[in-house]
Amino acid sequence: MLGTMSYGSDGNTDEKECIEILHNALDRGINFIDTADTYSHGESEEIVGKAIAGRRDKVVLATKFRLTAGEGRNEQGASRYWIMKQVENSLRRLNTDHIDLYQLHRLDLQTDLDETLGALDDLVAQGKVRYIGCSTLPGWYLAETQSVSRLNKTVRFINETSPYSIFQRAVERETLPAVQHYRMGFTAWSPLNGGWLTGKYKGGGALPSGSRAERVKGQWGEHYPILQTRFDMEREGNRRKLELVQELERVATEADLSLMHMALAFPLAHAAVTSVILGPRTLEQFKSMEAGFETVLQSPTLDRIDALVPPGSLIEEADRGYISPWLAPELRRYPGKVA
């Protein structure tokens, strides 16, 4: 599965190269393309639309809604109003008459789940959407969505997308069991943990030129402070990752693999995982990933990874994928009891 978060003004501004990456992926047999309404302010969807022109029927096309996509207070969320408006914007940018997988990008506590699923059910009935999915939802909330769909007789989420890597194994505790129980698909995003599992970050020196960490510190830093945290080398979790990378590189070498290829293959070893999202920003990065497409990890290698990073582990909290809203004071303190 090819992810296109880095295509456009927030990443690779060379539209020609972005389209070339997409064409290379399609030629290599990748037929699942993932984007979102907010990636580079809609530019990613436009680039994807141009790249798949003439090949639309060969592609499973996924995009998302929910995150802030404008300055207006209603230009975000999972309300019927916003879903019906934003799906039209995505269809226009993608230059298609339907979206194969339309995904709730994050949960929305301000909107009743019945309303969200009802609107998505109408889009499926209209033929504008084929299937619906979700991203980075807690396991218990995944269960709630299935229950509401069953009770209201609406379409259900058939795929969950969450961060899953050697360094982010928290989804193994509840999310992946829920996915298996409800017979959902699962796509793993950030299998390289933002580049940490390529071995490019060594600590104690300048950030690699063109790396995600460098871009976060620069152009993205003001708007996405949580991303800066992911690459703060002074945090205990990130210091631990620097240590683990050295040990994981030895494991990969002994398995005759690169660290990158071992990391990309890791999520696919789990029975619940359907696909891994590759997020190359440049054609060179795609080529380096492509060389490891056939990698399958053997039990001895997986056992050594487990010994270094036990199942269910989360090395750095900033890699969880979202900040739990239930940790906010207004949701964990009884109203009127705290002055």
Short mmCIF file of C-alpha atoms in Angstrom, two decimals:
data_model
loop_
_atom_site.label_atom_id
_atom_site.label_comp_id
_atom_site.label_asym_id
_atom_site.label_seq_id
_atom_site.Cartn_x
_atom_site.Cartn_y
_atom_site.Cartn_z
CA MET A 1 0.00 0.00 0.00
CA LEU A 2 1.41 3.39 -0.96
CA GLY A 3 0.89 6.35 1.38
CA THR A 4 1.03 9.86 -0.05
CA MET A 5 1.18 12.07 3.04
CA SER A 6 4.49 13.58 1.86
CA TYR A 7 3.26 14.66 -1.59
CA GLY A 8 2.73 18.38 -2.04
CA SER A 9 3.74 21.51 -0.16
CA ASP A 10 4.22 19.72 3.18
CA GLY A 11 6.75 17.31 1.70
CA ASN A 12 7.88 16.71 -1.87
CA THR A 13 6.95 19.77 -3.92
CA ASP A 14 8.13 18.16 -7.17
CA GLU A 15 4.79 17.03 -8.57
CA LYS A 16 6.44 15.23 -11.47
CA GLU A 17 8.52 13.07 -9.12
CA CYS A 18 5.48 12.32 -6.92
CA ILE A 19 3.57 11.09 -9.95
CA GLU A 20 6.59 9.04 -11.01
CA ILE A 21 6.65 7.35 -7.60
CA LEU A 22 2.97 6.51 -7.94
CA HIS A 23 3.48 5.11 -11.44
CA ASN A 24 6.45 3.02 -10.27
CA ALA A 25 4.34 1.65 -7.42
CA LEU A 26 1.50 0.72 -9.76
CA ASP A 27 3.91 -0.89 -12.21
CA ARG A 28 5.41 -2.89 -9.34
CA GLY A 29 2.00 -4.31 -8.45
CA ILE A 30 0.95 -2.00 -5.61
CA ASN A 31 -2.75 -1.36 -6.18
CA PHE A 32 -3.79 0.30 -2.90
CA ILE A 33 -3.23 4.09 -2.66
CA ASP A 34 -3.83 6.01 0.57
CA THR A 35 -4.24 9.78 0.91
CA ALA A 36 -6.29 12.27 2.96
CA ASP A 37 -8.13 15.55 2.55
CA THR A 38 -5.63 17.39 4.77
CA TYR A 39 -2.36 16.09 3.31
CA SER A 40 -0.62 19.21 1.98
CA HIS A 41 -3.97 21.03 2.19
CA GLY A 42 -5.58 18.81 -0.46
CA GLU A 43 -2.62 18.84 -2.86
CA SER A 44 -1.87 15.17 -2.20
CA GLU A 45 -5.33 14.17 -3.41
CA GLU A 46 -4.87 16.28 -6.54
CA ILE A 47 -1.52 14.63 -7.30
CA VAL A 48 -2.99 11.17 -6.77
CA GLY A 49 -5.89 12.05 -9.08
CA LYS A 50 -3.50 13.04 -11.86
CA ALA A 51 -1.31 9.97 -11.35
CA ILE A 52 -4.12 7.41 -11.60
CA ALA A 53 -5.85 9.01 -14.60
CA GLY A 54 -6.47 6.23 -17.09
CA ARG A 55 -5.74 3.57 -14.46
CA ARG A 56 -8.50 4.28 -11.96
CA ASP A 57 -10.15 0.86 -12.26
CA LYS A 58 -6.87 -0.83 -11.36
CA VAL A 59 -6.54 1.06 -8.06
CA VAL A 60 -8.13 0.68 -4.63
CA LEU A 61 -8.33 4.34 -3.64
CA ALA A 62 -8.50 5.38 0.01
CA THR A 63 -8.82 8.85 1.50
CA LYS A 64 -9.88 10.32 4.84
CA PHE A 65 -11.92 13.04 6.56
CA ARG A 66 -12.14 14.47 10.08
CA LEU A 67 -9.07 16.65 10.69
CA THR A 68 -9.12 20.44 10.37
CA ALA A 69 -9.27 21.36 6.67
CA GLY A 70 -10.01 25.08 6.88
CA GLU A 71 -10.36 28.07 9.19
CA GLY A 72 -14.11 27.76 9.75
CA ARG A 73 -15.28 26.08 12.95
CA ASN A 74 -17.27 23.53 10.95
CA GLU A 75 -14.48 22.66 8.50
CA GLN A 76 -13.53 19.56 10.44
CA GLY A 77 -15.09 16.69 12.33
CA ALA A 78 -17.35 13.74 11.62
CA SER A 79 -20.73 15.47 11.40
CA ARG A 80 -23.14 14.78 8.56
CA TYR A 81 -22.68 18.37 7.44
CA TRP A 82 -18.92 18.07 7.06
CA ILE A 83 -18.88 14.54 5.66
CA MET A 84 -21.31 15.42 2.87
CA LYS A 85 -19.38 18.56 2.01
CA GLN A 86 -15.88 17.15 2.23
CA VAL A 87 -16.55 13.98 0.26
CA GLU A 88 -17.44 16.18 -2.71
CA ASN A 89 -14.17 18.10 -2.33
CA SER A 90 -12.19 14.86 -2.23
CA LEU A 91 -13.99 13.42 -5.25
CA ARG A 92 -13.23 16.60 -7.20
CA ARG A 93 -9.55 16.65 -6.25
CA LEU A 94 -9.15 12.94 -6.96
CA ASN A 95 -10.97 13.32 -10.28
CA THR A 96 -13.12 10.25 -9.65
CA ASP A 97 -16.77 9.44 -9.13
CA HIS A 98 -16.21 7.15 -6.16
CA ILE A 99 -13.86 6.46 -3.25
CA ASP A 100 -13.14 2.81 -2.50
CA LEU A 101 -12.32 3.27 1.20
CA TYR A 102 -13.47 6.43 2.99
CA GLN A 103 -11.92 6.67 6.44
CA LEU A 104 -12.60 8.50 9.68
CA HIS A 105 -9.13 9.97 10.32
CA ARG A 106 -9.54 10.18 14.11
CA LEU A 107 -12.46 9.86 16.50
CA ASP A 108 -14.71 12.87 17.06
CA LEU A 109 -16.15 13.09 20.57
CA GLN A 110 -18.29 16.09 19.61
CA THR A 111 -20.39 14.11 17.13
CA ASP A 112 -22.72 11.23 17.89
CA LEU A 113 -21.48 8.01 16.30
CA ASP A 114 -24.97 7.31 14.94
CA GLU A 115 -24.77 10.52 12.91
CA THR A 116 -21.36 9.71 11.47
CA LEU A 117 -22.22 6.15 10.48
CA GLY A 118 -25.62 7.23 9.13
CA ALA A 119 -24.00 9.78 6.81
CA LEU A 120 -21.42 7.26 5.63
CA ASP A 121 -24.19 4.71 5.03
CA ASP A 122 -25.93 7.22 2.77
CA LEU A 123 -22.71 7.78 0.78
CA VAL A 124 -22.39 4.04 0.20
CA ALA A 125 -26.03 3.87 -0.92
CA GLN A 126 -25.37 6.77 -3.32
CA GLY A 127 -22.38 4.96 -4.83
CA LYS A 128 -19.92 7.69 -3.91
CA VAL A 129 -18.17 5.43 -1.40
CA ARG A 130 -17.66 1.66 -1.62
CA TYR A 131 -16.45 0.84 1.92
CA ILE A 132 -15.74 2.76 5.12
CA GLY A 133 -12.81 2.55 7.51
CA CYS A 134 -11.20 4.33 10.43
CA SER A 135 -7.80 5.37 11.70
CA THR A 136 -6.13 5.21 15.11
CA LEU A 137 -9.20 4.33 17.16
CA PRO A 138 -8.91 2.66 20.59
CA GLY A 139 -9.89 -1.00 20.67
CA TRP A 140 -12.97 -0.42 22.81
CA TYR A 141 -14.19 2.29 20.42
CA LEU A 142 -13.76 -0.05 17.47
CA ALA A 143 -16.11 -2.41 19.29
CA GLU A 144 -18.59 0.43 19.84
CA THR A 145 -18.62 1.29 16.13
CA GLN A 146 -19.43 -2.32 15.26
CA SER A 147 -22.26 -2.42 17.79
CA VAL A 148 -23.81 0.84 16.55
CA SER A 149 -23.66 -0.34 12.93
CA ARG A 150 -25.32 -3.61 13.88
CA LEU A 151 -28.08 -1.93 15.89
CA ASN A 152 -28.82 0.71 13.28
CA LYS A 153 -28.34 -1.65 10.33
CA THR A 154 -25.81 0.66 8.68
CA VAL A 155 -22.54 -0.14 6.93
CA ARG A 156 -19.67 -0.87 9.29
CA PHE A 157 -16.00 0.02 9.39
CA ILE A 158 -14.19 -2.78 7.58
CA ASN A 159 -10.61 -1.55 8.10
CA GLU A 160 -8.59 0.09 10.86
CA THR A 161 -5.33 1.94 10.21
CA SER A 162 -2.97 2.48 13.13
CA PRO A 163 0.75 3.04 13.72
CA TYR A 164 2.46 -0.33 14.08
CA SER A 165 6.19 -0.95 14.08
CA ILE A 166 8.94 -2.60 16.10
CA PHE A 167 8.96 0.54 18.29
CA GLN A 168 5.18 0.95 18.47
CA ARG A 169 3.65 -2.37 19.47
CA ALA A 170 0.89 -1.01 21.72
CA VAL A 171 -1.77 -2.00 19.15
CA GLU A 172 -0.97 -5.64 19.87
CA ARG A 173 -2.72 -5.34 23.23
CA GLU A 174 -6.29 -4.43 22.21
CA THR A 175 -6.52 -2.97 18.70
CA LEU A 176 -5.31 -6.01 16.76
CA PRO A 177 -7.39 -8.46 18.84
CA ALA A 178 -10.47 -6.28 18.17
CA VAL A 179 -9.68 -6.19 14.45
CA GLN A 180 -9.44 -9.99 14.37
CA HIS A 181 -12.61 -10.46 16.43
CA TYR A 182 -14.68 -8.25 14.14
CA ARG A 183 -13.05 -9.60 10.98
CA MET A 184 -11.74 -6.21 9.95
CA GLY A 185 -8.72 -5.48 7.79
CA PHE A 186 -5.75 -3.68 9.30
CA THR A 187 -3.19 -1.44 7.63
CA ALA A 188 -0.07 -0.43 9.53
CA TRP A 189 1.13 3.14 9.14
CA SER A 190 4.60 4.38 10.06
CA PRO A 191 6.25 0.91 9.93
CA LEU A 192 9.62 2.72 9.91
CA ASN A 193 8.60 4.79 12.94
CA GLY A 194 9.14 8.10 11.17
CA GLY A 195 12.56 6.99 9.91
CA TRP A 196 13.92 5.77 13.23
CA LEU A 197 13.99 2.19 11.92
CA THR A 198 16.17 3.07 8.95
CA GLY A 199 19.07 3.80 11.28
CA LYS A 200 19.43 7.36 10.01
CA TYR A 201 19.15 8.97 13.44
CA LYS A 202 22.32 8.59 15.47
CA GLY A 203 21.94 11.30 18.11
CA GLY A 204 24.47 13.87 19.22
CA GLY A 205 24.73 15.50 15.81
CA ALA A 206 22.90 17.35 13.07
CA LEU A 207 19.65 15.88 11.79
CA PRO A 208 19.97 14.13 8.40
CA SER A 209 19.28 16.49 5.51
CA GLY A 210 15.76 16.08 4.13
CA SER A 211 14.69 13.79 6.97
CA ARG A 212 11.25 13.94 8.54
CA ALA A 213 12.86 15.14 11.78
CA GLU A 214 14.46 18.07 9.98
CA ARG A 215 11.18 19.03 8.29
CA VAL A 216 9.29 18.75 11.57
CA LYS A 217 11.77 21.02 13.32
CA GLY A 218 11.41 23.54 10.51
CA GLN A 219 8.23 24.00 8.49
CA TRP A 220 5.94 21.72 10.54
CA GLY A 221 7.10 22.53 14.03
CA GLU A 222 4.75 25.43 14.74
CA HIS A 223 1.64 23.52 13.67
CA TYR A 224 2.46 20.00 14.87
CA PRO A 225 4.27 20.22 18.25
CA ILE A 226 3.60 16.52 18.95
CA LEU A 227 5.72 15.67 15.90
CA GLN A 228 8.64 17.63 17.32
CA THR A 229 8.38 15.49 20.44
CA ARG A 230 8.85 12.36 18.33
CA PHE A 231 12.33 13.56 17.36
CA ASP A 232 13.44 15.21 20.60
CA MET A 233 16.70 13.36 21.26
CA GLU A 234 16.63 14.36 24.93
CA ARG A 235 13.48 12.36 25.70
CA GLU A 236 14.08 9.11 27.53
CA GLY A 237 12.09 7.08 25.02
CA ASN A 238 14.02 8.46 22.07
CA ARG A 239 17.35 7.85 23.79
CA ARG A 240 16.26 4.25 24.30
CA LYS A 241 15.40 4.00 20.61
CA LEU A 242 18.91 5.12 19.70
CA GLU A 243 20.27 2.25 21.78
CA LEU A 244 17.84 -0.28 20.35
CA VAL A 245 18.57 0.69 16.75
CA GLN A 246 22.16 -0.49 17.17
CA GLU A 247 21.01 -3.84 18.54
CA LEU A 248 18.33 -4.23 15.87
CA GLU A 249 20.88 -3.52 13.15
CA ARG A 250 22.85 -6.51 14.41
CA VAL A 251 19.73 -8.69 14.30
CA ALA A 252 19.05 -7.58 10.71
CA THR A 253 22.64 -8.15 9.63
CA GLU A 254 22.65 -11.68 11.02
CA ALA A 255 19.42 -12.35 9.10
CA ASP A 256 21.10 -11.00 5.94
CA LEU A 257 18.71 -8.05 5.82
CA SER A 258 18.89 -4.29 6.06
CA LEU A 259 17.27 -2.72 9.11
CA MET A 260 14.76 -0.97 6.84
CA HIS A 261 13.62 -4.16 5.14
CA MET A 262 13.37 -5.99 8.44
CA ALA A 263 11.26 -3.16 9.87
CA LEU A 264 8.93 -3.04 6.85
CA ALA A 265 8.38 -6.80 7.02
CA PHE A 266 7.76 -6.85 10.77
CA PRO A 267 4.06 -5.79 10.84
CA LEU A 268 3.18 -8.32 8.14
CA ALA A 269 4.29 -11.14 10.44
CA HIS A 270 1.19 -10.51 12.58
CA ALA A 271 -1.87 -12.51 11.50
CA ALA A 272 -4.18 -9.49 11.85
CA VAL A 273 -2.25 -7.23 9.48
CA THR A 274 -3.58 -6.90 5.93
CA SER A 275 -1.12 -4.37 4.53
CA VAL A 276 1.68 -1.99 5.40
CA ILE A 277 1.64 1.63 4.24
CA LEU A 278 4.87 2.64 2.55
CA GLY A 279 5.46 6.39 2.70
CA PRO A 280 8.40 7.24 0.41
CA ARG A 281 8.91 10.96 -0.12
CA THR A 282 11.30 10.52 -3.07
CA LEU A 283 11.75 8.04 -5.89
CA GLU A 284 15.09 7.04 -4.40
CA GLN A 285 13.37 6.12 -1.13
CA PHE A 286 10.79 4.06 -3.02
CA LYS A 287 13.51 2.15 -4.83
CA SER A 288 15.28 1.38 -1.56
CA MET A 289 12.01 0.05 -0.10
CA GLU A 290 11.17 -1.90 -3.25
CA ALA A 291 14.30 -4.01 -2.90
CA GLY A 292 12.81 -5.57 0.22
CA PHE A 293 9.25 -6.21 -0.93
CA GLU A 294 9.65 -9.99 -0.81
CA THR A 295 11.15 -10.06 2.70
CA VAL A 296 9.54 -12.54 5.09
CA LEU A 297 10.83 -12.69 8.67
CA GLN A 298 11.59 -16.10 10.13
CA SER A 299 10.78 -17.15 13.71
CA PRO A 300 14.36 -16.81 15.06
CA THR A 301 14.49 -13.19 13.85
CA LEU A 302 11.07 -12.42 15.31
CA ASP A 303 12.10 -14.02 18.60
CA ARG A 304 15.16 -11.77 18.81
CA ILE A 305 13.04 -8.70 18.08
CA ASP A 306 10.62 -9.77 20.84
CA ALA A 307 13.52 -10.09 23.26
CA LEU A 308 14.62 -6.52 22.54
CA VAL A 309 11.14 -4.96 22.29
CA PRO A 310 8.55 -7.16 24.02
CA PRO A 311 5.06 -7.57 22.50
CA GLY A 312 2.71 -4.73 23.42
CA SER A 313 5.58 -2.28 24.06
CA LEU A 314 5.57 1.43 23.30
CA ILE A 315 9.08 2.83 23.54
CA GLU A 316 8.15 6.51 23.16
CA GLU A 317 4.70 7.83 24.12
CA ALA A 318 4.79 10.40 21.30
CA ASP A 319 4.61 7.50 18.81
CA ARG A 320 1.15 6.40 19.98
CA GLY A 321 -0.43 8.24 17.06
CA TYR A 322 -2.77 10.50 18.99
CA ILE A 323 -3.17 12.22 22.32
CA SER A 324 -5.95 10.52 24.23
CA PRO A 325 -8.74 13.07 24.81
CA TRP A 326 -9.70 11.21 27.99
CA LEU A 327 -6.50 12.45 29.64
CA ALA A 328 -7.67 16.06 29.40
CA PRO A 329 -8.66 17.58 32.80
CA GLU A 330 -12.24 18.28 31.73
CA LEU A 331 -12.82 14.59 30.97
CA ARG A 332 -11.12 13.06 34.02
CA ARG A 333 -12.22 15.43 36.82
CA TYR A 334 -15.70 15.49 38.24
CA PRO A 335 -17.38 18.86 37.45
CA GLY A 336 -17.68 21.08 40.50
CA LYS A 337 -15.37 18.97 42.71
CA VAL A 338 -12.15 20.74 41.75
CA ALA A 339 -11.71 24.47 42.37
#
